[in-house]
Short mmCIF file of C-alpha atoms in Angstrom, two decimals:
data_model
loop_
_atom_site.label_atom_id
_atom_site.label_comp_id
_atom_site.label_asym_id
_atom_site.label_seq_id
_atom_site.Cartn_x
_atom_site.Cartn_y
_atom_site.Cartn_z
CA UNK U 1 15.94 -19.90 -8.89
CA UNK U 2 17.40 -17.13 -6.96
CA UNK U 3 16.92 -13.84 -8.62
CA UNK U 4 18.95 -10.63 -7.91
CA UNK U 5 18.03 -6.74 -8.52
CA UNK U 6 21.58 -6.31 -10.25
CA UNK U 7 21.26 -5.84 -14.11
CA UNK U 8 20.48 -9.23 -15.37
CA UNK U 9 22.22 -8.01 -18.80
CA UNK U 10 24.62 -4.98 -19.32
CA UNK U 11 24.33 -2.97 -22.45
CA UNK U 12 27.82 -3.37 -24.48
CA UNK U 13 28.70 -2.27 -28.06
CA UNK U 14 31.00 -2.26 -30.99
CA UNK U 15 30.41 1.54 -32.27
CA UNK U 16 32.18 2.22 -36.05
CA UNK U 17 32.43 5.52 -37.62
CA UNK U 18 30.34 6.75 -39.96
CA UNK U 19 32.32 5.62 -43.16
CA UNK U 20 32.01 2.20 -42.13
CA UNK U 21 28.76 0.20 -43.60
CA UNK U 22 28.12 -3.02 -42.09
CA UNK U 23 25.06 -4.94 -40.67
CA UNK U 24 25.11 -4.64 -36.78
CA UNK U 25 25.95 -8.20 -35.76
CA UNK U 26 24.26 -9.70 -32.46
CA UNK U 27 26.37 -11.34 -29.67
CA UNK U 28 24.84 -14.27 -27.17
CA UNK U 29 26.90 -14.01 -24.23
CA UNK U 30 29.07 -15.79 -23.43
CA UNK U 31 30.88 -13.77 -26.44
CA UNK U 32 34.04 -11.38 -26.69
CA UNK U 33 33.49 -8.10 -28.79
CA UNK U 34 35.48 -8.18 -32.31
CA UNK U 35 38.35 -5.54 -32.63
CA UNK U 36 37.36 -4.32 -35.86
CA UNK U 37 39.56 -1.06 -37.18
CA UNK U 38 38.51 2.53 -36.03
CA UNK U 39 36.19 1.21 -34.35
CA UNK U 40 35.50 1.52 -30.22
CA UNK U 41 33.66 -1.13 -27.98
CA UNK U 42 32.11 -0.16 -24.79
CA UNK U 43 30.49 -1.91 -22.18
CA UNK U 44 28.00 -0.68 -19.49
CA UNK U 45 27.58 -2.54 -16.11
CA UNK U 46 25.94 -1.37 -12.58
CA UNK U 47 27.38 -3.79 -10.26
CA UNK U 48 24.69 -3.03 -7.61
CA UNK U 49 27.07 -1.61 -4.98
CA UNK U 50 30.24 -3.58 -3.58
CA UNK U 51 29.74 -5.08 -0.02
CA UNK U 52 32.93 -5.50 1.04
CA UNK U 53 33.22 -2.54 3.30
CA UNK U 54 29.80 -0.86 2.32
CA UNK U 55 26.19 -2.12 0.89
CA UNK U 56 25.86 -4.55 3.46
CA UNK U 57 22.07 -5.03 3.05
CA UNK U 58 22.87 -6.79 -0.43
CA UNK U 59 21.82 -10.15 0.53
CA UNK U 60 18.47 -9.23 0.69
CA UNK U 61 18.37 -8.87 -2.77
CA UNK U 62 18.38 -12.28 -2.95
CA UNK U 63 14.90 -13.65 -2.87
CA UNK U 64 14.62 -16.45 -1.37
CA UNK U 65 17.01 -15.79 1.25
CA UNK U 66 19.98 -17.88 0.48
CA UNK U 67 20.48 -21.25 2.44
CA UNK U 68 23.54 -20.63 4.42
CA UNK U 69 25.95 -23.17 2.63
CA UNK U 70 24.92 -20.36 -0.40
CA UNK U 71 25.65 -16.91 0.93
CA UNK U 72 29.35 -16.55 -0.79
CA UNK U 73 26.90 -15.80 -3.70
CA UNK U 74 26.24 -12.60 -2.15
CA UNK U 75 29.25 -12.01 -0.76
CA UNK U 76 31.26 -9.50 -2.80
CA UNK U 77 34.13 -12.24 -3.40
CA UNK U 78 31.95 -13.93 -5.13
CA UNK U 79 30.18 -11.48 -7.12
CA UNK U 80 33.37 -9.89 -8.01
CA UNK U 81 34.51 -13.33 -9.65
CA UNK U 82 30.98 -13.35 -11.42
CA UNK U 83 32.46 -9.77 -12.85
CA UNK U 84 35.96 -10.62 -13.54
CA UNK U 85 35.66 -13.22 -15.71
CA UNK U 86 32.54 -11.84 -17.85
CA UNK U 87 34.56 -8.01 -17.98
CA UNK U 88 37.76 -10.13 -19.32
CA UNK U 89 35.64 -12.38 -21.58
CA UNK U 90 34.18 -9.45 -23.20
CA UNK U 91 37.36 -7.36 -23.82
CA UNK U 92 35.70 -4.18 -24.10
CA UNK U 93 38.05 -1.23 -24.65
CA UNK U 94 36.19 1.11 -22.54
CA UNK U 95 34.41 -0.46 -19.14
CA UNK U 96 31.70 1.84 -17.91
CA UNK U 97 30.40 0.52 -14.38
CA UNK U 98 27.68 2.29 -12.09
CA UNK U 99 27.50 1.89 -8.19
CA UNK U 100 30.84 1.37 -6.98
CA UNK U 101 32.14 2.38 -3.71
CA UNK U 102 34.56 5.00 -2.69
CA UNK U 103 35.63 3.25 0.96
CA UNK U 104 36.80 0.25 -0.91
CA UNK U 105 37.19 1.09 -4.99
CA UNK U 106 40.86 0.19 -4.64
CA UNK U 107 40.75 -2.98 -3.54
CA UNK U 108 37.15 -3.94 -4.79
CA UNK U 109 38.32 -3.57 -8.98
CA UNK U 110 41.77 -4.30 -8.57
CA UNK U 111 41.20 -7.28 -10.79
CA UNK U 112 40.47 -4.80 -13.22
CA UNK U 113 44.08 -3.19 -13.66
CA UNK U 114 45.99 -5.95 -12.55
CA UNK U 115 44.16 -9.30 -14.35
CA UNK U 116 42.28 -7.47 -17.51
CA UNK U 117 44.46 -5.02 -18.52
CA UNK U 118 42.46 -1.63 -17.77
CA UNK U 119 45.22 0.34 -16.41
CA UNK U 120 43.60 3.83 -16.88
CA UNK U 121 40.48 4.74 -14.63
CA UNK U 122 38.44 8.06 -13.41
CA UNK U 123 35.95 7.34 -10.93
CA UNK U 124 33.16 9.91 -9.99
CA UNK U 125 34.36 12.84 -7.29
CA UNK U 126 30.81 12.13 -5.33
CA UNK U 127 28.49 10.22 -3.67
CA UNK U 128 27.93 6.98 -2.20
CA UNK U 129 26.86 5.31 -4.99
CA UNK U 130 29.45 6.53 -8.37
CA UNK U 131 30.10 5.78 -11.92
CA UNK U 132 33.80 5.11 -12.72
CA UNK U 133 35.20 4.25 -16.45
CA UNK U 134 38.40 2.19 -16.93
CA UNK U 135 40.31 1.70 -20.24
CA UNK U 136 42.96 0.44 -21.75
CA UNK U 137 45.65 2.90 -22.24
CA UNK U 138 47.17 0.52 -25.76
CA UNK U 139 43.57 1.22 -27.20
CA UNK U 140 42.50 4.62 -26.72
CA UNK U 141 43.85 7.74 -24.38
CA UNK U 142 42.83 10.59 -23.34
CA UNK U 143 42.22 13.95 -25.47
CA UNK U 144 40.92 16.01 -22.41
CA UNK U 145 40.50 15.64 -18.74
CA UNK U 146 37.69 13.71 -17.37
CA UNK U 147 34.49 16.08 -16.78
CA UNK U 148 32.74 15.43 -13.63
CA UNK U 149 29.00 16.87 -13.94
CA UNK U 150 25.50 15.69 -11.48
CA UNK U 151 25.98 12.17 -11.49
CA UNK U 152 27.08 11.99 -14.95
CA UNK U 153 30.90 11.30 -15.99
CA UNK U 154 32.59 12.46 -19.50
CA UNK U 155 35.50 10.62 -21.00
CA UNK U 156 37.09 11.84 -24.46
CA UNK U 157 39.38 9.33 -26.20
CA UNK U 158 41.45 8.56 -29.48
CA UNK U 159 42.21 5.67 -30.66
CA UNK U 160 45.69 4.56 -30.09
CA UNK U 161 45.75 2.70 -33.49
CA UNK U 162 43.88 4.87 -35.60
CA UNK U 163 45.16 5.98 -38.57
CA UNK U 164 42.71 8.62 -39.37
CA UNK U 165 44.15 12.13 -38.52
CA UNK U 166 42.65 15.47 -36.92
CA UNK U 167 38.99 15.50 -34.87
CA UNK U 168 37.55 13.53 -36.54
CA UNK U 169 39.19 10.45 -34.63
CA UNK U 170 37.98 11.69 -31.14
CA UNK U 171 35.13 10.17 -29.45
CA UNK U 172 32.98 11.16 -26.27
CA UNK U 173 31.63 8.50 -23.63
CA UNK U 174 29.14 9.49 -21.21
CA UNK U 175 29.12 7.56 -17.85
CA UNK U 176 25.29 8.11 -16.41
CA UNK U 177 23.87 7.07 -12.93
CA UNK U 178 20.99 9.23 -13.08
CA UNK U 179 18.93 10.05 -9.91
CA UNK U 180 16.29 7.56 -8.84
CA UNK U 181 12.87 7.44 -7.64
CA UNK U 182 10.67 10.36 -8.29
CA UNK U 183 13.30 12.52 -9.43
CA UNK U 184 12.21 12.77 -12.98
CA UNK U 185 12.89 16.20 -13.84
CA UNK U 186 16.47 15.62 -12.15
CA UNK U 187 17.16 12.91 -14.49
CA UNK U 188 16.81 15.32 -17.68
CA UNK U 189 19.07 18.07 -15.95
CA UNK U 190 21.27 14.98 -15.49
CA UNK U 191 21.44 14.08 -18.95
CA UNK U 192 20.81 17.45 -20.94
CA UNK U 193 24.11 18.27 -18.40
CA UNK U 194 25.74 15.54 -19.59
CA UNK U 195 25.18 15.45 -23.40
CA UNK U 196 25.61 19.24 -23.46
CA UNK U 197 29.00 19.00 -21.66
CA UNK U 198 30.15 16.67 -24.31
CA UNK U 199 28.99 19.02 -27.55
CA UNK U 200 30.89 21.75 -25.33
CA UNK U 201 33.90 19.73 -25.09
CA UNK U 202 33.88 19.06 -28.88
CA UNK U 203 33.33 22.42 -29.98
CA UNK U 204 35.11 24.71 -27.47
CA UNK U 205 37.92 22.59 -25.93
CA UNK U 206 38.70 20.30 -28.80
CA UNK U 207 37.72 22.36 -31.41
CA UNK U 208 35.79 19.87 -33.67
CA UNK U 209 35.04 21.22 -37.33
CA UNK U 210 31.72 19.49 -36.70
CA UNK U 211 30.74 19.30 -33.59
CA UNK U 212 26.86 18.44 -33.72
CA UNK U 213 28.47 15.37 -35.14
CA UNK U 214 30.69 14.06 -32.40
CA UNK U 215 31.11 10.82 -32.17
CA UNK U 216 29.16 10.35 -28.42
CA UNK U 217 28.15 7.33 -26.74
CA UNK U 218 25.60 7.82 -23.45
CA UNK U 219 25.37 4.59 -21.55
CA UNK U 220 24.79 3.60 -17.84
CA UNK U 221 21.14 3.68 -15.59
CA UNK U 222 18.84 5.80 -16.38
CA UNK U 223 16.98 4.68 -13.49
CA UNK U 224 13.97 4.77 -16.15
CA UNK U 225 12.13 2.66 -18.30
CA UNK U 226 10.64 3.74 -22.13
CA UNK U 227 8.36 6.53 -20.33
CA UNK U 228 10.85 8.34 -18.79
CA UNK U 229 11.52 12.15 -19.32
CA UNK U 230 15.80 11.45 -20.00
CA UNK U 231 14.75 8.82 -22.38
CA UNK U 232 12.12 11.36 -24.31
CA UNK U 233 15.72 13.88 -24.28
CA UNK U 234 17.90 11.23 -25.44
CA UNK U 235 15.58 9.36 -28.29
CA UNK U 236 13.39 12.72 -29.35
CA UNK U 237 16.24 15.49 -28.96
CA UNK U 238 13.90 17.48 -26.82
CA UNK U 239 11.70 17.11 -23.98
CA UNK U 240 9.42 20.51 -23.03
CA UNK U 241 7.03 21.43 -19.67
CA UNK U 242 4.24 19.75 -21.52
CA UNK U 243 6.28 16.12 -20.32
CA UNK U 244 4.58 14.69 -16.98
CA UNK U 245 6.48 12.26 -15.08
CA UNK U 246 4.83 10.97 -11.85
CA UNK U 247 2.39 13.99 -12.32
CA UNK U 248 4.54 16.66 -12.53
CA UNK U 249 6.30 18.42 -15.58
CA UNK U 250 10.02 17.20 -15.96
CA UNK U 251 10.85 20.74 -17.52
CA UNK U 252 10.27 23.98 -16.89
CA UNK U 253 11.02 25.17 -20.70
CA UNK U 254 11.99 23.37 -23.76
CA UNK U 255 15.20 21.34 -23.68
CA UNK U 256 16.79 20.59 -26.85
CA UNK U 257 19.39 18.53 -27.47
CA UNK U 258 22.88 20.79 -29.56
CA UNK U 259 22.90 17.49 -32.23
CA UNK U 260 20.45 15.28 -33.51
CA UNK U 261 18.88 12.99 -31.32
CA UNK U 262 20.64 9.32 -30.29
CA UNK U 263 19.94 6.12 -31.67
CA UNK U 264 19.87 3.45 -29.22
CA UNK U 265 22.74 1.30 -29.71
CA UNK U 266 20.41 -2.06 -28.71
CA UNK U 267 17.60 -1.69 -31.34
CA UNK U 268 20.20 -1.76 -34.34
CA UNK U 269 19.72 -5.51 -33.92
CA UNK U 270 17.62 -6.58 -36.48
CA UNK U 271 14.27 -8.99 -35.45
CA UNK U 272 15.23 -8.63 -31.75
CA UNK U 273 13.57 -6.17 -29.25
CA UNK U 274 15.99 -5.22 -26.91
CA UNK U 275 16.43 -7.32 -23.62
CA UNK U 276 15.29 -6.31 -20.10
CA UNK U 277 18.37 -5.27 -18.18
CA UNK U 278 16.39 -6.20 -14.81
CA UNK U 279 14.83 -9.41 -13.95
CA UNK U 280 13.37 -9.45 -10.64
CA UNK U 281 11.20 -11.29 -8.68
CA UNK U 282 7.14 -9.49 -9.15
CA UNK U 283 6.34 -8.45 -5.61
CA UNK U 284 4.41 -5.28 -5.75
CA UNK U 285 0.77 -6.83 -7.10
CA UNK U 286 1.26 -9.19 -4.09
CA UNK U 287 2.28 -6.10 -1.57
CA UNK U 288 0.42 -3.12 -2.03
CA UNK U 289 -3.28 -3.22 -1.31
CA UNK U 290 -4.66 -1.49 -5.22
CA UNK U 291 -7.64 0.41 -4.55
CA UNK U 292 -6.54 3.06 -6.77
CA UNK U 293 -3.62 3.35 -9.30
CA UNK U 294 -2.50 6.23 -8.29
CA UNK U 295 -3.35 5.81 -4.45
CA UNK U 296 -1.23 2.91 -4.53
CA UNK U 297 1.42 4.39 -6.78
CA UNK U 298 2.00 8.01 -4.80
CA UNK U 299 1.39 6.49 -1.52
CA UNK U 300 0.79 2.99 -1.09
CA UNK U 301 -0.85 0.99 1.38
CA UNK U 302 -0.15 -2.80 2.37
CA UNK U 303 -2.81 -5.28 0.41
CA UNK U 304 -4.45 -7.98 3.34
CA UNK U 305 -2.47 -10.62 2.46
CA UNK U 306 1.02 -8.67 3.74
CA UNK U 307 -1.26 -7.12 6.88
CA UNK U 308 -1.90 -10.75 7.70
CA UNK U 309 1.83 -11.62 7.64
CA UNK U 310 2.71 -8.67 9.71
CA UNK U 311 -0.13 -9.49 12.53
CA UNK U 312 1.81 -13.19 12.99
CA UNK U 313 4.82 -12.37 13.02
CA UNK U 314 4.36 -9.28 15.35
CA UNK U 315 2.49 -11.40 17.50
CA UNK U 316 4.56 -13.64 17.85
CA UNK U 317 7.54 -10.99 18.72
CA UNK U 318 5.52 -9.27 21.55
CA UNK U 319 6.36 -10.67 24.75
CA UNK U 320 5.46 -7.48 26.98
CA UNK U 321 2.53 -7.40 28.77
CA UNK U 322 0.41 -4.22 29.09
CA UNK U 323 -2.09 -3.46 32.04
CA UNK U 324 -4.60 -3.87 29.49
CA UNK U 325 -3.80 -7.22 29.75
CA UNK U 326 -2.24 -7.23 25.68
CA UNK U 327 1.46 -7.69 24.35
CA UNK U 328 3.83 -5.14 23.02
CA UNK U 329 7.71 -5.46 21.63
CA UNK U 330 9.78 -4.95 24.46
CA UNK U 331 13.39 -4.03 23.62
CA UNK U 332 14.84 -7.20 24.03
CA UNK U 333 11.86 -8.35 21.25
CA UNK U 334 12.74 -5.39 19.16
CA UNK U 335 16.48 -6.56 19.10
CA UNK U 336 15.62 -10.50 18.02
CA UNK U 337 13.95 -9.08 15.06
CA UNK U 338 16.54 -6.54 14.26
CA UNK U 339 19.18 -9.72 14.59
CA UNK U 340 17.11 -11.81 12.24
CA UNK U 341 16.42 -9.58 9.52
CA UNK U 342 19.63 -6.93 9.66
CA UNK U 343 22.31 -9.82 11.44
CA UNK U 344 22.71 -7.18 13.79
CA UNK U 345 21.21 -4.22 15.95
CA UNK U 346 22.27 -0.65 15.21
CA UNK U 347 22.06 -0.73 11.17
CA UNK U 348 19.48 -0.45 8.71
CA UNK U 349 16.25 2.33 8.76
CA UNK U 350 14.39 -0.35 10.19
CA UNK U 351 16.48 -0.08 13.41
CA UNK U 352 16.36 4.14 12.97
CA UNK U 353 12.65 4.15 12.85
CA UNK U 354 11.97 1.36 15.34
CA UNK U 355 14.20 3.55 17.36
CA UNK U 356 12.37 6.64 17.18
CA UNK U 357 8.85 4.99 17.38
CA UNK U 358 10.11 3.16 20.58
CA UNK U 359 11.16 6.86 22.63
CA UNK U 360 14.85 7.70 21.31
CA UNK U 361 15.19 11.73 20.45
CA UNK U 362 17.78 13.07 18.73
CA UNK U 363 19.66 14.97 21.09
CA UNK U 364 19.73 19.02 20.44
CA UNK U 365 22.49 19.71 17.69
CA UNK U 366 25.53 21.13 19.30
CA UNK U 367 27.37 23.40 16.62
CA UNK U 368 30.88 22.54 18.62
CA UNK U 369 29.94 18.84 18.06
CA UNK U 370 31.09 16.94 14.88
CA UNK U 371 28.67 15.25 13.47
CA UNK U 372 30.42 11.97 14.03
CA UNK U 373 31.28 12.31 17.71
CA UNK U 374 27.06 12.77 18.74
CA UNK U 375 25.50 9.98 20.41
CA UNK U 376 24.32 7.19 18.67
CA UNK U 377 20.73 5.80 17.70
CA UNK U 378 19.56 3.39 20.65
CA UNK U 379 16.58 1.62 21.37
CA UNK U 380 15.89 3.32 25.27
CA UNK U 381 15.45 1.03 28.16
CA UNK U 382 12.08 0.47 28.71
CA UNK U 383 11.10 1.28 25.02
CA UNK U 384 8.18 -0.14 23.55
CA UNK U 385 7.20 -1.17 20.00
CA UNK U 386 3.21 -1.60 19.15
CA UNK U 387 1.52 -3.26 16.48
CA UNK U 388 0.63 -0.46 14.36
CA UNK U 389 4.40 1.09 15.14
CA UNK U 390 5.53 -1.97 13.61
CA UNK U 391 3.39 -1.91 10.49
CA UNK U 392 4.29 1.44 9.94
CA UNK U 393 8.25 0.87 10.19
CA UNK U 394 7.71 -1.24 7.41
CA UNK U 395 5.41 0.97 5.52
CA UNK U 396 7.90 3.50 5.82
CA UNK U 397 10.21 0.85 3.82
CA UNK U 398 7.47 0.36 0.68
CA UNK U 399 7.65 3.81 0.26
CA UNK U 400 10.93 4.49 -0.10
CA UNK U 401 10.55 1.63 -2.61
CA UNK U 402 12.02 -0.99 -0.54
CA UNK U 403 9.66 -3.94 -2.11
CA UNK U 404 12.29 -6.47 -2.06
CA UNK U 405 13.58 -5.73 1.77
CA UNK U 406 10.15 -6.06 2.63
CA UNK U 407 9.96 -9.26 1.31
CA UNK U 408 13.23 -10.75 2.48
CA UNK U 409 12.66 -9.89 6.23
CA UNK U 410 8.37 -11.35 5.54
CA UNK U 411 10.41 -14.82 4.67
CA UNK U 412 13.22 -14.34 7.10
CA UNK U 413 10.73 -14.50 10.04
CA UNK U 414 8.71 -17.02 8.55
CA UNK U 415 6.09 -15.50 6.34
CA UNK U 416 7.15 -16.02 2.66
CA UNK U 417 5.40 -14.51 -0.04
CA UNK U 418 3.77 -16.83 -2.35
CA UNK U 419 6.07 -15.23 -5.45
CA UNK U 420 5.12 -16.67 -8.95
CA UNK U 421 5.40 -13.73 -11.03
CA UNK U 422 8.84 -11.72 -12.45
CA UNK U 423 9.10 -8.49 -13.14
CA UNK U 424 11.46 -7.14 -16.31
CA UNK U 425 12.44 -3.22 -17.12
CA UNK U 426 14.99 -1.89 -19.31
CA UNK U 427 16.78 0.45 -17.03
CA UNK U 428 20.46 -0.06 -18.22
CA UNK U 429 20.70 1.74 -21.77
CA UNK U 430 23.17 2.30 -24.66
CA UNK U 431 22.92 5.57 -27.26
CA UNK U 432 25.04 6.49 -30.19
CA UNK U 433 25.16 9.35 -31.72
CA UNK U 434 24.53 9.27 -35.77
CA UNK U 435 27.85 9.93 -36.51
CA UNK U 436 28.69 6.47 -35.16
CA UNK U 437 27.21 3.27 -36.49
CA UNK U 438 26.81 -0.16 -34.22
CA UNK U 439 28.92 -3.00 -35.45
CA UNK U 440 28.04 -5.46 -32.83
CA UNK U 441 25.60 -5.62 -30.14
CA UNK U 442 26.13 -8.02 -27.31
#
């Protein structure tokens, strides 16, 4: 019954060429892709990001919080054994995977080289959170260098056994993370970026004699749902300043897409819509108080029934008597939540903005100081927390979208939700250009 915010499904794909005709068949995992000539399969995953060294708030992801005989299931040992066996099951020739961290990549996927086979990978040059790609070097290799654009990763490949001669054999795999939140005109610079990168790459470095019909496949998380400015690019070939997203135009001119627009790779099964790729406990009906849709949307406020929650447990944190003869969080109060929701004090924007709210300044930047060597964030001696400080640390966490942290700490300290309801999105996606046909769909 636990549910997790990692992709429940990952968008994978048998992609033909153009010459082929064939009915796209549909996979139920567990399934491995056919090898079918001149053909490429790719598979999309975000792995919602490693916590061996990094990401170490994962386990509230898990709602509810795990028993403690249970919590290897969000460990990253066991999540990475979850990954290793489905990856080598479905013996894609190209991996894409979103999220993965640069302090412990190595080590993290090397089941991937060493167990599967994929001895060939590029991972993103940025950020905390990066795509990478891995493939097998006896099925495809490179035709160009990797292109590194705003979250957005190009690989071009031939296929090792392909028999067909000249440009026509290349093909073009674009590795997306785009932006989150309300960053919707970021996420179409992100992928107009991308896809344009990859006609350029055609026409200019690999000299295509048709480059408008590359063989391109744009995968990964769009961080988006049907409604979503990079979606209208992707599906429509264009998306203009006449586009609202969250209220605001996504564009400031007309972006059109160098090719026809992309099919998307899922809805070439027949009699089957495609599948959420997130399944996730419903929380935000029960959280956020809905006097308004767009009140509660642009800048929500807690419903009763969370205000309620937060007035127990607060009271019965506060141990500090005021002369007005009521109870604040002391310190030592402020640390025995921090230990029961974060396992420890010191991590986690709870702590930060506890921190400030209880008296801690930032010290005055010193330009001879690295930014590493300042003093850390500490809760002062004598620092107080007060009820409506504490409501708003947490209000400061629905708004930065932080639903599901929110709820893990309400059950931690002994206010569960009453969650009934799941929410499903299609945020994981899979396009082909219409030079390529789908053979299989998994």
């Amino acid at each position: 019954h636990h549910l997790t915010a990692t992709a429940a499904t990952a968008p994978t794909m048998v992609a033909l060429g153009s010459s082929v005709s064939s009915a796209c068949q549909h996979l139920v995992s567990p399934a491995t892709l056919p090898r079918l000539p001149g053909s490429l399969s790719v598979l999309s995953y975000n792995v919602l990001l490693p916590n061996s060294q990094d990401g170490w708030w994962n386990y509230k992801m898990y709602y509810p919080p795990l028993d403690p005989d249970d919590t290897h299931h969000s460990s990253w040992e066991g999540r990475s054994g979850l990954l290793r066996e489905r990856i080598g099951l479905i013996d894609a020739d190209v991996v894409c995977l979103q999220e993965v961290s640069p302090l412990s990549f190595e080590g993290d996927f090397s089941f991937m080289s060493e167990e599967l086979g994929y001895d060939a990978v590029e991972m993103y040059k940025k950020g905390r959170f990066r795509p990478a790609t891995f493939w097998k070097t006896s099925r495809v290799e490179l035709v160009t260098p990797p292109m590194h654009k705003d979250r957005t990763l190009l690989t071009s490949f031939r296929l090792v056994d392909d028999d067909e001669a000249g440009d026509e054999s290349n093909w073009h795999v674009l590795n997306c993370h785009l932006q989150a939140g309300k960053q919707g005109g970021r996420r179409v610079r992100q992928v107009v970026e991308g896809v344009t990168t990859a006609f350029k790459t055609a026409k200019n470095k690999l000299k295509e004699r048709e480059p408008e019909q590359l063989r391109l496949v744009v995968c990964g998380d769009f961080n988006g749902g049907d409604e979503c400015g990079a979606v209208r690019y992707i599906e429509r070939g264009s998306v203009g300043p006449d586009f609202l997203e969250d209220g605001e135009a996504v564009a400031s001119k007309e972006k059109a897409m160098p090719m026809p627009p992309l099919r998307d790779a899922t809805r070439d099964v027949a009699g089957r819509p495609p599948p959420p790729t997130m399944v996730v406990s419903e929380l935000i009906s029960l959280m956020i108080d809905r006097g308004s849709i767009e009140t509660a949307y642009m800048e929500p406020q807690f419903s009763e029934e969370v205000l309620d929650r937060l007035d127990r447990i607060y009271s019965g944190l506060a141990s500090h008597e005021t002369e007005e003869g009521g109870k604040v969080m002391s310190k030592s109060d402020a640390e025995r939540w921090l230990t029961t929701i974060n396992l420890r004090v010191g991590r986690g924007s709870e702590f930060r903005s506890a921190a400030k709210r209880m008296g801690w300044a930032e010290p005055e930047a010193d330009p001879e100081v690295e930014k590493g060597d300042r003093p850390p964030i500490v809760i002062p001696e004598g620092g107080t927390l007060g009820r409506d400080d504490f409501v708003a640390v947490y209000l400061d966490e629905l708004r930065q979208g932080k639903f599901w942290g929110v709820a893990w700490d309400l059950a931690a300290l002994g206010e569960p939700l009453d969650v009934t309801g799941v929410f499903e999105a299609r945020y994981d996606r899979m396009y082909r250009s219409e030079s390529v046909r789908t053979a299989a769909v998994l």
